[in-house]
Amino acid sequence: MIDTHTHIYLEEFDDDRAEVVRRAREAGVERVILPNVDLDTVEAMQATDRLFPGYCRMAMGLHPTSVGPDYREQLDRTKELLFAGGYCAVGEIGLDLYWDKTYVREQEEAFVVQTGWAVELDLPVIIHCRDAFDEIAALLQSGRVPAFRGVFHSFTGTVDEVRTLRKTGDYYFGINGIVTFKNAHLEEMVREVGIDRVLLETDAPYLAPVPYRGKRNEPSYLPRMAQRIADILGVTVAEVEAATTANALQLFGEG
């Protein structure tokens, strides 16, 4: 299995990062992808990548919650880092209107700019979309955003939202611990997405699956998501593991 979205470089893992990776390997997680947040997280992300040679792959981008008045300067530096090479994707980028709607236009502009980089470098995009589906769908339909390949990370949308997105591109959908929550009701959406477009992810340290809900998440919990997806789709866990790994390699490359 590949954990296609995890932040094990954050301070929540400073005391036991090596143990976290050991447990992940033992659980069958053979690779992890580390999406960046902003300029403040780059050093920790790169240090984690160096600590576990060949185990991590990195993505570079400016997270929407870090978009503020100085976003153009932040983008300039982010671009320098990205174009220096060594990254498997642009991300995580997108729109987040959950915390603050002040900089929605700036978030949209940052998304347009960064998807342009992805196309220029032929890299996939890791998309963060929280409380902003209508806005991001409108942006994708506006003609302002170039056609790109990517994944909607932590996707918890509806069947209709999957269909809306598919009119704008052939995307993958990242499914994490939320799929194990009894009140999430994601079954129909997962069936609509189908096994050939599902990616497994944890978003650690966030969104731990049942029975760890509310605690720190980590990549070793990925089999919980695989089992739940297998139950929903009526296939074996081995089939989910094989398909989602193939999907991750198809999107992000062998690396």
Tab-separated table of C-alpha atoms in Angstrom:
chain	number	residue	atom	x	y	z
A	1	MET	CA	0.000	0.000	0.000
A	2	ILE	CA	0.977	3.615	-0.531
A	3	ASP	CA	-0.158	6.348	1.854
A	4	THR	CA	-0.659	9.063	-0.748
A	5	HIS	CA	-1.151	11.897	1.745
A	6	THR	CA	0.559	12.065	5.116
A	7	HIS	CA	2.276	14.782	7.152
A	8	ILE	CA	4.622	12.716	9.330
A	9	TYR	CA	7.114	15.589	9.151
A	10	LEU	CA	4.945	17.737	11.470
A	11	GLU	CA	5.833	18.267	15.133
A	12	GLU	CA	3.211	15.750	16.267
A	13	PHE	CA	5.715	13.058	15.221
A	14	ASP	CA	8.920	14.616	16.546
A	15	ASP	CA	9.155	12.203	19.498
A	16	ASP	CA	8.658	8.904	17.640
A	17	ARG	CA	8.970	9.437	13.861
A	18	ALA	CA	11.182	6.382	13.347
A	19	GLU	CA	8.744	4.190	15.257
A	20	VAL	CA	5.862	5.539	13.189
A	21	VAL	CA	7.660	4.571	9.987
A	22	ARG	CA	8.566	1.148	11.416
A	23	ARG	CA	4.924	0.470	12.258
A	24	ALA	CA	3.863	1.659	8.822
A	25	ARG	CA	6.274	-0.718	7.091
A	26	GLU	CA	5.086	-3.602	9.277
A	27	ALA	CA	1.470	-2.765	8.355
A	28	GLY	CA	2.303	-3.066	4.657
A	29	VAL	CA	2.698	0.616	3.811
A	30	GLU	CA	5.609	0.493	1.382
A	31	ARG	CA	5.733	4.200	0.515
A	32	VAL	CA	4.364	7.544	1.723
A	33	ILE	CA	3.814	10.850	-0.043
A	34	LEU	CA	4.464	14.045	1.914
A	35	PRO	CA	2.512	17.080	0.663
A	36	ASN	CA	3.901	20.424	1.748
A	37	VAL	CA	1.862	23.047	3.630
A	38	ASP	CA	3.811	26.295	3.249
A	39	LEU	CA	7.295	27.781	3.482
A	40	ASP	CA	7.438	27.087	7.223
A	41	THR	CA	7.097	23.314	6.722
A	42	VAL	CA	9.576	22.801	3.878
A	43	GLU	CA	12.637	22.219	6.058
A	44	ALA	CA	10.912	19.608	8.251
A	45	MET	CA	9.481	17.849	5.209
A	46	GLN	CA	12.848	17.674	3.460
A	47	ALA	CA	14.552	16.490	6.657
A	48	THR	CA	12.004	13.677	7.011
A	49	ASP	CA	12.563	12.678	3.400
A	50	ARG	CA	16.322	12.452	4.018
A	51	LEU	CA	15.805	10.461	7.200
A	52	PHE	CA	14.054	7.615	5.388
A	53	PRO	CA	15.769	7.265	1.991
A	54	GLY	CA	13.516	5.831	-0.678
A	55	TYR	CA	10.497	5.616	1.637
A	56	CYS	CA	9.093	9.120	1.196
A	57	ARG	CA	8.210	11.196	-1.827
A	58	MET	CA	7.521	14.917	-1.547
A	59	ALA	CA	5.060	17.342	-3.091
A	60	MET	CA	5.576	21.101	-3.157
A	61	GLY	CA	2.844	23.717	-2.956
A	62	LEU	CA	1.225	26.485	-0.944
A	63	HIS	CA	-1.778	25.325	1.102
A	64	PRO	CA	-4.862	27.548	0.794
A	65	THR	CA	-5.015	28.276	4.534
A	66	SER	CA	-1.534	29.794	4.211
A	67	VAL	CA	-2.631	32.194	1.470
A	68	GLY	CA	-2.685	35.734	2.823
A	69	PRO	CA	-1.687	39.297	1.911
A	70	ASP	CA	1.862	38.193	1.000
A	71	TYR	CA	0.776	35.228	-1.122
A	72	ARG	CA	2.593	36.440	-4.239
A	73	GLU	CA	5.938	36.439	-2.425
A	74	GLN	CA	5.097	33.025	-0.937
A	75	LEU	CA	4.308	31.716	-4.424
A	76	ASP	CA	7.568	33.073	-5.826
A	77	ARG	CA	9.618	31.153	-3.252
A	78	THR	CA	7.439	28.050	-3.593
A	79	LYS	CA	8.016	28.093	-7.339
A	80	GLU	CA	11.785	28.265	-6.831
A	81	LEU	CA	11.638	25.198	-4.594
A	82	LEU	CA	9.363	23.258	-6.932
A	83	PHE	CA	11.336	24.005	-10.079
A	84	ALA	CA	14.579	22.953	-8.358
A	85	GLY	CA	13.239	19.409	-8.719
A	86	GLY	CA	12.810	16.378	-6.511
A	87	TYR	CA	9.012	16.500	-6.168
A	88	CYS	CA	6.389	14.053	-7.424
A	89	ALA	CA	3.448	16.481	-7.380
A	90	VAL	CA	2.274	20.045	-6.830
A	91	GLY	CA	0.445	20.209	-3.528
A	92	GLU	CA	-1.282	20.456	-1.471
A	93	ILE	CA	-3.121	23.337	-3.082
A	94	GLY	CA	-6.749	24.360	-3.507
A	95	LEU	CA	-9.480	26.239	-1.667
A	96	ASP	CA	-10.389	26.234	2.025
A	97	LEU	CA	-13.322	28.373	3.165
A	98	TYR	CA	-13.876	26.536	6.454
A	99	TRP	CA	-11.720	28.785	8.613
A	100	ASP	CA	-11.757	32.093	6.780
A	101	LYS	CA	-13.257	33.484	3.566
A	102	THR	CA	-11.193	36.690	3.615
A	103	TYR	CA	-8.739	35.613	0.936
A	104	VAL	CA	-10.951	33.525	-1.336
A	105	ARG	CA	-9.924	35.453	-4.466
A	106	GLU	CA	-6.261	35.139	-3.523
A	107	GLN	CA	-6.754	31.406	-2.902
A	108	GLU	CA	-8.281	31.077	-6.362
A	109	GLU	CA	-5.395	32.949	-7.954
A	110	ALA	CA	-2.850	30.799	-6.105
A	111	PHE	CA	-4.644	27.685	-7.351
A	112	VAL	CA	-4.616	28.918	-10.950
A	113	VAL	CA	-0.914	29.765	-10.779
A	114	GLN	CA	0.125	26.487	-9.158
A	115	THR	CA	-1.896	24.277	-11.510
A	116	GLY	CA	-0.082	26.104	-14.304
A	117	TRP	CA	3.238	24.996	-12.809
A	118	ALA	CA	1.978	21.417	-12.665
A	119	VAL	CA	1.143	21.453	-16.351
A	120	GLU	CA	4.470	23.060	-17.201
A	121	LEU	CA	6.393	20.398	-15.255
A	122	ASP	CA	4.020	17.535	-16.181
A	123	LEU	CA	3.287	16.821	-12.518
A	124	PRO	CA	-0.001	15.793	-10.896
A	125	VAL	CA	-1.838	18.056	-8.450
A	126	ILE	CA	-2.910	17.240	-4.881
A	127	ILE	CA	-6.095	19.230	-4.298
A	128	HIS	CA	-7.367	20.397	-0.933
A	129	CYS	CA	-11.022	21.445	-1.029
A	130	ARG	CA	-12.825	22.208	2.228
A	131	ASP	CA	-16.215	23.927	2.361
A	132	ALA	CA	-15.471	25.181	-1.153
A	133	PHE	CA	-16.821	22.621	-3.607
A	134	ASP	CA	-19.021	25.036	-5.547
A	135	GLU	CA	-16.190	27.546	-5.796
A	136	ILE	CA	-13.615	25.028	-6.990
A	137	ALA	CA	-16.054	23.449	-9.459
A	138	ALA	CA	-16.809	26.891	-10.883
A	139	LEU	CA	-13.088	27.611	-11.140
A	140	LEU	CA	-12.451	24.347	-12.979
A	141	GLN	CA	-15.284	25.165	-15.382
A	142	SER	CA	-14.212	28.797	-15.882
A	143	GLY	CA	-11.430	28.260	-18.375
A	144	ARG	CA	-8.938	29.948	-16.023
A	145	VAL	CA	-7.420	26.627	-14.927
A	146	PRO	CA	-5.392	24.521	-17.384
A	147	ALA	CA	-6.329	20.867	-17.854
A	148	PHE	CA	-4.334	18.898	-15.281
A	149	ARG	CA	-4.252	15.446	-13.702
A	150	GLY	CA	-4.595	15.067	-9.979
A	151	VAL	CA	-6.335	13.815	-6.861
A	152	PHE	CA	-9.039	15.373	-4.723
A	153	HIS	CA	-7.535	14.617	-1.330
A	154	SER	CA	-9.736	13.725	1.668
A	155	PHE	CA	-12.762	13.579	-0.594
A	156	THR	CA	-16.083	13.345	1.241
A	157	GLY	CA	-18.404	14.676	-1.449
A	158	THR	CA	-21.568	13.280	-2.983
A	159	VAL	CA	-22.200	11.124	-6.041
A	160	ASP	CA	-23.355	14.241	-7.892
A	161	GLU	CA	-20.167	16.071	-6.947
A	162	VAL	CA	-18.059	13.217	-8.343
A	163	ARG	CA	-20.020	13.454	-11.585
A	164	THR	CA	-19.607	17.238	-11.691
A	165	LEU	CA	-15.842	16.943	-11.299
A	166	ARG	CA	-15.617	14.259	-13.961
A	167	LYS	CA	-17.011	16.696	-16.488
A	168	THR	CA	-13.861	18.802	-15.984
A	169	GLY	CA	-11.184	16.086	-15.765
A	170	ASP	CA	-10.284	12.464	-15.026
A	171	TYR	CA	-9.395	12.779	-11.359
A	172	TYR	CA	-8.496	10.371	-8.587
A	173	PHE	CA	-10.134	10.625	-5.162
A	174	GLY	CA	-8.245	10.252	-1.876
A	175	ILE	CA	-10.193	8.276	0.733
A	176	ASN	CA	-9.028	8.376	4.343
A	177	GLY	CA	-10.213	7.568	7.871
A	178	ILE	CA	-13.463	9.482	7.447
A	179	VAL	CA	-14.765	6.507	5.437
A	180	THR	CA	-14.797	4.492	8.698
A	181	PHE	CA	-16.995	7.015	10.569
A	182	LYS	CA	-20.540	5.718	11.054
A	183	ASN	CA	-22.077	9.113	10.340
A	184	ALA	CA	-20.012	9.799	7.195
A	185	HIS	CA	-22.248	7.842	4.769
A	186	LEU	CA	-19.681	7.747	1.983
A	187	GLU	CA	-20.660	4.350	0.587
A	188	GLU	CA	-22.477	5.522	-2.546
A	189	MET	CA	-19.751	8.025	-3.340
A	190	VAL	CA	-17.033	5.359	-3.062
A	191	ARG	CA	-19.011	3.096	-5.399
A	192	GLU	CA	-19.413	5.955	-7.863
A	193	VAL	CA	-15.671	6.657	-7.804
A	194	GLY	CA	-14.857	2.970	-8.304
A	195	ILE	CA	-11.736	1.031	-7.428
A	196	ASP	CA	-9.794	2.302	-10.447
A	197	ARG	CA	-9.832	5.905	-9.187
A	198	VAL	CA	-9.481	5.473	-5.395
A	199	LEU	CA	-6.264	6.405	-3.597
A	200	LEU	CA	-5.601	5.435	0.008
A	201	GLU	CA	-4.435	8.175	2.371
A	202	THR	CA	-4.309	8.942	6.078
A	203	ASP	CA	-3.768	12.738	6.218
A	204	ALA	CA	-1.857	11.934	9.412
A	205	PRO	CA	-1.784	13.294	12.058
A	206	TYR	CA	-5.405	14.210	11.300
A	207	LEU	CA	-8.604	12.194	10.728
A	208	ALA	CA	-7.683	8.937	12.443
A	209	PRO	CA	-10.029	6.059	11.571
A	210	VAL	CA	-12.273	4.163	13.954
A	211	PRO	CA	-11.331	2.913	16.578
A	212	TYR	CA	-8.659	5.634	16.905
A	213	ARG	CA	-10.950	8.540	16.061
A	214	GLY	CA	-9.898	11.704	17.885
A	215	LYS	CA	-6.347	10.473	18.431
A	216	ARG	CA	-3.226	11.077	16.390
A	217	ASN	CA	-3.422	9.379	13.020
A	218	GLU	CA	-0.469	7.558	11.445
A	219	PRO	CA	0.269	5.615	8.237
A	220	SER	CA	0.081	2.213	9.959
A	221	TYR	CA	-3.692	2.711	10.187
A	222	LEU	CA	-4.030	2.602	6.393
A	223	PRO	CA	-5.276	-1.031	6.390
A	224	ARG	CA	-8.395	0.206	8.230
A	225	MET	CA	-9.306	2.329	5.219
A	226	ALA	CA	-8.496	-0.498	2.817
A	227	GLN	CA	-10.765	-2.877	4.716
A	228	ARG	CA	-13.676	-0.439	4.764
A	229	ILE	CA	-13.340	0.293	1.042
A	230	ALA	CA	-13.200	-3.449	0.332
A	231	ASP	CA	-16.429	-3.929	2.329
A	232	ILE	CA	-18.166	-1.124	0.429
A	233	LEU	CA	-17.080	-2.354	-3.009
A	234	GLY	CA	-17.578	-6.040	-2.281
A	235	VAL	CA	-13.991	-6.991	-3.117
A	236	THR	CA	-11.077	-8.376	-1.109
A	237	VAL	CA	-8.625	-6.250	0.825
A	238	ALA	CA	-5.875	-7.631	-1.399
A	239	GLU	CA	-7.725	-6.286	-4.450
A	240	VAL	CA	-8.017	-2.836	-2.848
A	241	GLU	CA	-4.331	-2.849	-1.920
A	242	ALA	CA	-3.278	-3.862	-5.441
A	243	ALA	CA	-5.607	-1.445	-7.229
A	244	THR	CA	-4.874	1.595	-5.079
A	245	THR	CA	-1.124	1.001	-5.303
A	246	ALA	CA	-1.395	0.769	-9.089
A	247	ASN	CA	-3.490	3.955	-9.088
A	248	ALA	CA	-0.877	5.807	-7.012
A	249	LEU	CA	1.931	4.709	-9.325
A	250	GLN	CA	-0.127	5.692	-12.352
A	251	LEU	CA	-0.708	9.203	-10.984
A	252	PHE	CA	2.569	9.948	-9.220
A	253	GLY	CA	4.961	7.743	-11.204
A	254	GLU	CA	7.389	5.128	-9.940
A	255	GLY	CA	9.799	7.707	-8.518
